[in-house]
């Protein structure tokens, strides 16, 4: 599946994506939860992906990773579609890359 085909509300079992930008980790919910936004690409389209909890800090720019249990969400600030790993998603190495 391509990033350009994603629709708000979809649940995606996994996607193989390249990390093109990594933002600093921040804390939300009064500092009890960590979140990190990254920009990922499928080679044609770029999109923001929010990593949560233990997934924060697991990627670097240029990495190709498998992201599991993703949710497609609407960003309320700019009406764009973005991905979220939520609390159950994982970041895995691309062993075939």
PDB file of N, CA, C and O in Angstrom, residues 16-69:
ATOM      1  N   UNK A  16       6.503  -0.703   5.231  1.00  0.00           N
ATOM      2  CA  UNK A  16       7.953  -0.547   5.147  1.00  0.00           C
ATOM      3  C   UNK A  16       8.213   0.851   4.612  1.00  0.00           C
ATOM      4  O   UNK A  16       7.773   1.192   3.502  1.00  0.00           O
ATOM      5  N   UNK A  17       8.901   1.686   5.397  1.00  0.00           N
ATOM      6  CA  UNK A  17       9.084   3.087   5.048  1.00  0.00           C
ATOM      7  C   UNK A  17      10.497   3.556   5.375  1.00  0.00           C
ATOM      8  O   UNK A  17      11.134   3.034   6.291  1.00  0.00           O
ATOM      9  N   UNK A  18      10.938   4.567   4.648  1.00  0.00           N
ATOM     10  CA  UNK A  18      12.230   5.186   4.906  1.00  0.00           C
ATOM     11  C   UNK A  18      12.020   6.434   5.749  1.00  0.00           C
ATOM     12  O   UNK A  18      11.130   7.242   5.480  1.00  0.00           O
ATOM     13  N   UNK A  19      12.843   6.602   6.775  1.00  0.00           N
ATOM     14  CA  UNK A  19      12.788   7.773   7.652  1.00  0.00           C
ATOM     15  C   UNK A  19      13.574   8.903   6.998  1.00  0.00           C
ATOM     16  O   UNK A  19      14.762   8.750   6.717  1.00  0.00           O
ATOM     17  N   UNK A  20      12.901  10.036   6.729  1.00  0.00           N
ATOM     18  CA  UNK A  20      13.570  11.153   6.069  1.00  0.00           C
ATOM     19  C   UNK A  20      13.848  12.323   7.007  1.00  0.00           C
ATOM     20  O   UNK A  20      14.685  13.166   6.710  1.00  0.00           O
ATOM     21  N   UNK A  21      13.153  12.390   8.137  1.00  0.00           N
ATOM     22  CA  UNK A  21      13.390  13.454   9.117  1.00  0.00           C
ATOM     23  C   UNK A  21      12.957  12.958  10.492  1.00  0.00           C
ATOM     24  O   UNK A  21      11.959  12.252  10.616  1.00  0.00           O
ATOM     25  N   UNK A  22      13.726  13.344  11.508  1.00  0.00           N
ATOM     26  CA  UNK A  22      13.432  12.949  12.884  1.00  0.00           C
ATOM     27  C   UNK A  22      13.345  14.214  13.737  1.00  0.00           C
ATOM     28  O   UNK A  22      14.276  15.032  13.747  1.00  0.00           O
ATOM     29  N   UNK A  23      12.236  14.385  14.437  1.00  0.00           N
ATOM     30  CA  UNK A  23      12.053  15.521  15.334  1.00  0.00           C
ATOM     31  C   UNK A  23      12.383  15.093  16.763  1.00  0.00           C
ATOM     32  O   UNK A  23      12.350  13.900  17.087  1.00  0.00           O
ATOM     33  N   UNK A  24      12.649  16.059  17.643  1.00  0.00           N
ATOM     34  CA  UNK A  24      12.970  15.719  19.033  1.00  0.00           C
ATOM     35  C   UNK A  24      11.798  15.036  19.750  1.00  0.00           C
ATOM     36  O   UNK A  24      10.632  15.286  19.447  1.00  0.00           O
ATOM     37  N   UNK A  25      12.140  14.194  20.708  1.00  0.00           N
ATOM     38  CA  UNK A  25      11.136  13.553  21.567  1.00  0.00           C
ATOM     39  C   UNK A  25      10.546  14.615  22.483  1.00  0.00           C
ATOM     40  O   UNK A  25      11.263  15.474  23.001  1.00  0.00           O
ATOM     41  N   UNK A  26       9.229  14.545  22.675  1.00  0.00           N
ATOM     42  CA  UNK A  26       8.577  15.457  23.614  1.00  0.00           C
ATOM     43  C   UNK A  26       7.706  14.650  24.571  1.00  0.00           C
ATOM     44  O   UNK A  26       7.380  13.500  24.299  1.00  0.00           O
ATOM     45  N   UNK A  27       7.351  15.263  25.677  1.00  0.00           N
ATOM     46  CA  UNK A  27       6.508  14.593  26.670  1.00  0.00           C
ATOM     47  C   UNK A  27       5.125  15.221  26.667  1.00  0.00           C
ATOM     48  O   UNK A  27       4.987  16.437  26.552  1.00  0.00           O
ATOM     49  N   UNK A  28       4.101  14.363  26.768  1.00  0.00           N
ATOM     50  CA  UNK A  28       2.710  14.808  26.816  1.00  0.00           C
ATOM     51  C   UNK A  28       2.048  14.187  28.048  1.00  0.00           C
ATOM     52  O   UNK A  28       2.653  13.370  28.736  1.00  0.00           O
ATOM     53  N   UNK A  29       0.813  14.554  28.273  1.00  0.00           N
ATOM     54  CA  UNK A  29       0.056  14.043  29.430  1.00  0.00           C
ATOM     55  C   UNK A  29       0.830  14.275  30.719  1.00  0.00           C
ATOM     56  O   UNK A  29       1.121  13.356  31.479  1.00  0.00           O
ATOM     57  N   UNK A  30       1.193  15.557  30.939  1.00  0.00           N
ATOM     58  CA  UNK A  30       1.934  15.966  32.136  1.00  0.00           C
ATOM     59  C   UNK A  30       3.254  15.227  32.298  1.00  0.00           C
ATOM     60  O   UNK A  30       3.674  14.904  33.405  1.00  0.00           O
ATOM     61  N   UNK A  31       3.904  14.925  31.187  1.00  0.00           N
ATOM     62  CA  UNK A  31       5.217  14.295  31.224  1.00  0.00           C
ATOM     63  C   UNK A  31       5.206  12.798  31.406  1.00  0.00           C
ATOM     64  O   UNK A  31       6.261  12.180  31.523  1.00  0.00           O
ATOM     65  N   UNK A  32       4.041  12.182  31.406  1.00  0.00           N
ATOM     66  CA  UNK A  32       3.970  10.741  31.660  1.00  0.00           C
ATOM     67  C   UNK A  32       4.118   9.892  30.405  1.00  0.00           C
ATOM     68  O   UNK A  32       4.321   8.683  30.502  1.00  0.00           O
ATOM     69  N   UNK A  33       4.024  10.511  29.216  1.00  0.00           N
ATOM     70  CA  UNK A  33       4.101   9.757  27.967  1.00  0.00           C
ATOM     71  C   UNK A  33       5.022  10.490  26.993  1.00  0.00           C
ATOM     72  O   UNK A  33       4.923  11.711  26.835  1.00  0.00           O
ATOM     73  N   UNK A  34       5.896   9.731  26.320  1.00  0.00           N
ATOM     74  CA  UNK A  34       6.778  10.305  25.313  1.00  0.00           C
ATOM     75  C   UNK A  34       6.181  10.099  23.925  1.00  0.00           C
ATOM     76  O   UNK A  34       5.591   9.065  23.637  1.00  0.00           O
ATOM     77  N   UNK A  35       6.389  11.108  23.057  1.00  0.00           N
ATOM     78  CA  UNK A  35       5.964  11.022  21.664  1.00  0.00           C
ATOM     79  C   UNK A  35       7.039  11.677  20.802  1.00  0.00           C
ATOM     80  O   UNK A  35       7.702  12.621  21.232  1.00  0.00           O
ATOM     81  N   UNK A  36       7.232  11.134  19.604  1.00  0.00           N
ATOM     82  CA  UNK A  36       8.219  11.676  18.677  1.00  0.00           C
ATOM     83  C   UNK A  36       7.644  11.639  17.268  1.00  0.00           C
ATOM     84  O   UNK A  36       7.235  10.582  16.798  1.00  0.00           O
ATOM     85  N   UNK A  37       7.633  12.788  16.615  1.00  0.00           N
ATOM     86  CA  UNK A  37       7.207  12.844  15.220  1.00  0.00           C
ATOM     87  C   UNK A  37       8.414  12.607  14.323  1.00  0.00           C
ATOM     88  O   UNK A  37       9.512  13.102  14.587  1.00  0.00           O
ATOM     89  N   UNK A  38       8.188  11.834  13.271  1.00  0.00           N
ATOM     90  CA  UNK A  38       9.191  11.610  12.243  1.00  0.00           C
ATOM     91  C   UNK A  38       8.501  11.790  10.891  1.00  0.00           C
ATOM     92  O   UNK A  38       7.272  11.762  10.816  1.00  0.00           O
ATOM     93  N   UNK A  39       9.277  12.003   9.851  1.00  0.00           N
ATOM     94  CA  UNK A  39       8.730  12.042   8.501  1.00  0.00           C
ATOM     95  C   UNK A  39       9.219  10.786   7.793  1.00  0.00           C
ATOM     96  O   UNK A  39      10.406  10.452   7.856  1.00  0.00           O
ATOM     97  N   UNK A  40       8.280  10.082   7.159  1.00  0.00           N
ATOM     98  CA  UNK A  40       8.598   8.833   6.470  1.00  0.00           C
ATOM     99  C   UNK A  40       8.204   8.946   5.006  1.00  0.00           C
ATOM    100  O   UNK A  40       7.366   9.768   4.632  1.00  0.00           O
ATOM    101  N   UNK A  41       8.826   8.097   4.177  1.00  0.00           N
ATOM    102  CA  UNK A  41       8.561   8.116   2.743  1.00  0.00           C
ATOM    103  C   UNK A  41       8.458   6.692   2.211  1.00  0.00           C
ATOM    104  O   UNK A  41       9.185   5.804   2.668  1.00  0.00           O
ATOM    105  N   UNK A  42       7.579   6.514   1.230  1.00  0.00           N
ATOM    106  CA  UNK A  42       7.496   5.236   0.528  1.00  0.00           C
ATOM    107  C   UNK A  42       8.198   5.319  -0.829  1.00  0.00           C
ATOM    108  O   UNK A  42       8.067   4.446  -1.664  1.00  0.00           O
ATOM    109  N   UNK A  43       8.945   6.401  -1.044  1.00  0.00           N
ATOM    110  CA  UNK A  43       9.645   6.614  -2.301  1.00  0.00           C
ATOM    111  C   UNK A  43       8.924   7.583  -3.216  1.00  0.00           C
ATOM    112  O   UNK A  43       9.508   8.100  -4.155  1.00  0.00           O
ATOM    113  N   UNK A  44       7.645   7.819  -2.934  1.00  0.00           N
ATOM    114  CA  UNK A  44       6.848   8.744  -3.741  1.00  0.00           C
ATOM    115  C   UNK A  44       6.236   9.859  -2.895  1.00  0.00           C
ATOM    116  O   UNK A  44       6.159  10.993  -3.332  1.00  0.00           O
ATOM    117  N   UNK A  45       5.770   9.517  -1.708  1.00  0.00           N
ATOM    118  CA  UNK A  45       5.045  10.447  -0.842  1.00  0.00           C
ATOM    119  C   UNK A  45       5.700  10.474   0.532  1.00  0.00           C
ATOM    120  O   UNK A  45       6.166   9.445   1.019  1.00  0.00           O
ATOM    121  N   UNK A  46       5.734  11.660   1.155  1.00  0.00           N
ATOM    122  CA  UNK A  46       6.194  11.786   2.531  1.00  0.00           C
ATOM    123  C   UNK A  46       5.000  12.053   3.439  1.00  0.00           C
ATOM    124  O   UNK A  46       4.023  12.672   3.022  1.00  0.00           O
ATOM    125  N   UNK A  47       5.115  11.587   4.684  1.00  0.00           N
ATOM    126  CA  UNK A  47       4.041  11.754   5.651  1.00  0.00           C
ATOM    127  C   UNK A  47       4.620  11.755   7.063  1.00  0.00           C
ATOM    128  O   UNK A  47       5.624  11.086   7.330  1.00  0.00           O
ATOM    129  N   UNK A  48       3.973  12.484   7.958  1.00  0.00           N
ATOM    130  CA  UNK A  48       4.373  12.482   9.371  1.00  0.00           C
ATOM    131  C   UNK A  48       3.862  11.210  10.032  1.00  0.00           C
ATOM    132  O   UNK A  48       2.739  10.773   9.777  1.00  0.00           O
ATOM    133  N   UNK A  49       4.706  10.614  10.861  1.00  0.00           N
ATOM    134  CA  UNK A  49       4.330   9.445  11.662  1.00  0.00           C
ATOM    135  C   UNK A  49       4.694   9.756  13.105  1.00  0.00           C
ATOM    136  O   UNK A  49       5.830  10.140  13.390  1.00  0.00           O
ATOM    137  N   UNK A  50       3.746   9.631  14.014  1.00  0.00           N
ATOM    138  CA  UNK A  50       3.992   9.851  15.437  1.00  0.00           C
ATOM    139  C   UNK A  50       4.307   8.521  16.109  1.00  0.00           C
ATOM    140  O   UNK A  50       3.513   7.585  16.047  1.00  0.00           O
ATOM    141  N   UNK A  51       5.484   8.472  16.739  1.00  0.00           N
ATOM    142  CA  UNK A  51       5.890   7.292  17.507  1.00  0.00           C
ATOM    143  C   UNK A  51       5.592   7.550  18.978  1.00  0.00           C
ATOM    144  O   UNK A  51       5.806   8.660  19.466  1.00  0.00           O
ATOM    145  N   UNK A  52       5.141   6.517  19.681  1.00  0.00           N
ATOM    146  CA  UNK A  52       4.751   6.664  21.073  1.00  0.00           C
ATOM    147  C   UNK A  52       5.563   5.743  21.980  1.00  0.00           C
ATOM    148  O   UNK A  52       5.999   4.671  21.574  1.00  0.00           O
ATOM    149  N   UNK A  53       5.738   6.207  23.205  1.00  0.00           N
ATOM    150  CA  UNK A  53       6.332   5.442  24.302  1.00  0.00           C
ATOM    151  C   UNK A  53       7.689   4.843  23.935  1.00  0.00           C
ATOM    152  O   UNK A  53       8.598   5.566  23.554  1.00  0.00           O
ATOM    153  N   UNK A  54       7.833   3.521  24.024  1.00  0.00           N
ATOM    154  CA  UNK A  54       9.142   2.876  23.845  1.00  0.00           C
ATOM    155  C   UNK A  54       9.656   2.944  22.407  1.00  0.00           C
ATOM    156  O   UNK A  54      10.814   2.646  22.148  1.00  0.00           O
ATOM    157  N   UNK A  55       8.827   3.359  21.447  1.00  0.00           N
ATOM    158  CA  UNK A  55       9.281   3.489  20.061  1.00  0.00           C
ATOM    159  C   UNK A  55      10.075   4.774  19.825  1.00  0.00           C
ATOM    160  O   UNK A  55      10.773   4.891  18.820  1.00  0.00           O
ATOM    161  N   UNK A  56       9.964   5.729  20.730  1.00  0.00           N
ATOM    162  CA  UNK A  56      10.687   6.991  20.587  1.00  0.00           C
ATOM    163  C   UNK A  56      12.195   6.732  20.639  1.00  0.00           C
ATOM    164  O   UNK A  56      12.674   5.939  21.440  1.00  0.00           O
ATOM    165  N   UNK A  57      12.926   7.413  19.768  1.00  0.00           N
ATOM    166  CA  UNK A  57      14.376   7.303  19.750  1.00  0.00           C
ATOM    167  C   UNK A  57      14.923   6.068  19.056  1.00  0.00           C
ATOM    168  O   UNK A  57      16.125   5.839  19.067  1.00  0.00           O
ATOM    169  N   UNK A  58      14.072   5.275  18.422  1.00  0.00           N
ATOM    170  CA  UNK A  58      14.512   4.037  17.771  1.00  0.00           C
ATOM    171  C   UNK A  58      14.874   4.197  16.304  1.00  0.00           C
ATOM    172  O   UNK A  58      15.262   3.231  15.669  1.00  0.00           O
ATOM    173  N   UNK A  59      14.724   5.400  15.756  1.00  0.00           N
ATOM    174  CA  UNK A  59      15.007   5.593  14.336  1.00  0.00           C
ATOM    175  C   UNK A  59      15.943   6.771  14.132  1.00  0.00           C
ATOM    176  O   UNK A  59      16.005   7.688  14.953  1.00  0.00           O
ATOM    177  N   UNK A  60      16.644   6.721  13.002  1.00  0.00           N
ATOM    178  CA  UNK A  60      17.502   7.814  12.571  1.00  0.00           C
ATOM    179  C   UNK A  60      17.180   8.127  11.116  1.00  0.00           C
ATOM    180  O   UNK A  60      16.657   7.269  10.390  1.00  0.00           O
ATOM    181  N   UNK A  61      17.509   9.337  10.689  1.00  0.00           N
ATOM    182  CA  UNK A  61      17.292   9.698   9.296  1.00  0.00           C
ATOM    183  C   UNK A  61      18.035   8.724   8.395  1.00  0.00           C
ATOM    184  O   UNK A  61      19.183   8.372   8.665  1.00  0.00           O
ATOM    185  N   UNK A  62      17.356   8.254   7.358  1.00  0.00           N
ATOM    186  CA  UNK A  62      17.941   7.307   6.418  1.00  0.00           C
ATOM    187  C   UNK A  62      17.596   5.860   6.706  1.00  0.00           C
ATOM    188  O   UNK A  62      17.769   4.998   5.843  1.00  0.00           O
ATOM    189  N   UNK A  63      17.109   5.565   7.914  1.00  0.00           N
ATOM    190  CA  UNK A  63      16.719   4.188   8.262  1.00  0.00           C
ATOM    191  C   UNK A  63      15.540   3.726   7.412  1.00  0.00           C
ATOM    192  O   UNK A  63      14.640   4.517   7.105  1.00  0.00           O
ATOM    193  N   UNK A  64      15.525   2.451   7.066  1.00  0.00           N
ATOM    194  CA  UNK A  64      14.350   1.811   6.476  1.00  0.00           C
ATOM    195  C   UNK A  64      13.843   0.830   7.524  1.00  0.00           C
ATOM    196  O   UNK A  64      14.577  -0.050   7.964  1.00  0.00           O
ATOM    197  N   UNK A  65      12.611   1.020   7.949  1.00  0.00           N
ATOM    198  CA  UNK A  65      12.040   0.235   9.047  1.00  0.00           C
ATOM    199  C   UNK A  65      10.667  -0.307   8.658  1.00  0.00           C
ATOM    200  O   UNK A  65      10.013   0.192   7.756  1.00  0.00           O
ATOM    201  N   UNK A  66      10.244  -1.311   9.392  1.00  0.00           N
ATOM    202  CA  UNK A  66       8.882  -1.828   9.314  1.00  0.00           C
ATOM    203  C   UNK A  66       8.122  -1.239  10.504  1.00  0.00           C
ATOM    204  O   UNK A  66       8.531  -1.420  11.650  1.00  0.00           O
ATOM    205  N   UNK A  67       7.045  -0.536  10.227  1.00  0.00           N
ATOM    206  CA  UNK A  67       6.205   0.056  11.265  1.00  0.00           C
ATOM    207  C   UNK A  67       4.909  -0.740  11.310  1.00  0.00           C
ATOM    208  O   UNK A  67       4.249  -0.912  10.282  1.00  0.00           O
ATOM    209  N   UNK A  68       4.539  -1.251  12.486  1.00  0.00           N
ATOM    210  CA  UNK A  68       3.360  -2.112  12.606  1.00  0.00           C
ATOM    211  C   UNK A  68       2.245  -1.425  13.390  1.00  0.00           C
ATOM    212  O   UNK A  68       2.483  -0.502  14.167  1.00  0.00           O
ATOM    213  N   UNK A  69       1.028  -1.913  13.176  1.00  0.00           N
ATOM    214  CA  UNK A  69      -0.178  -1.459  13.892  1.00  0.00           C
ATOM    215  C   UNK A  69      -0.352   0.056  13.820  1.00  0.00           C
ATOM    216  O   UNK A  69      -0.474   0.733  14.839  1.00  0.00           O
TER     217      UNK A  69
END
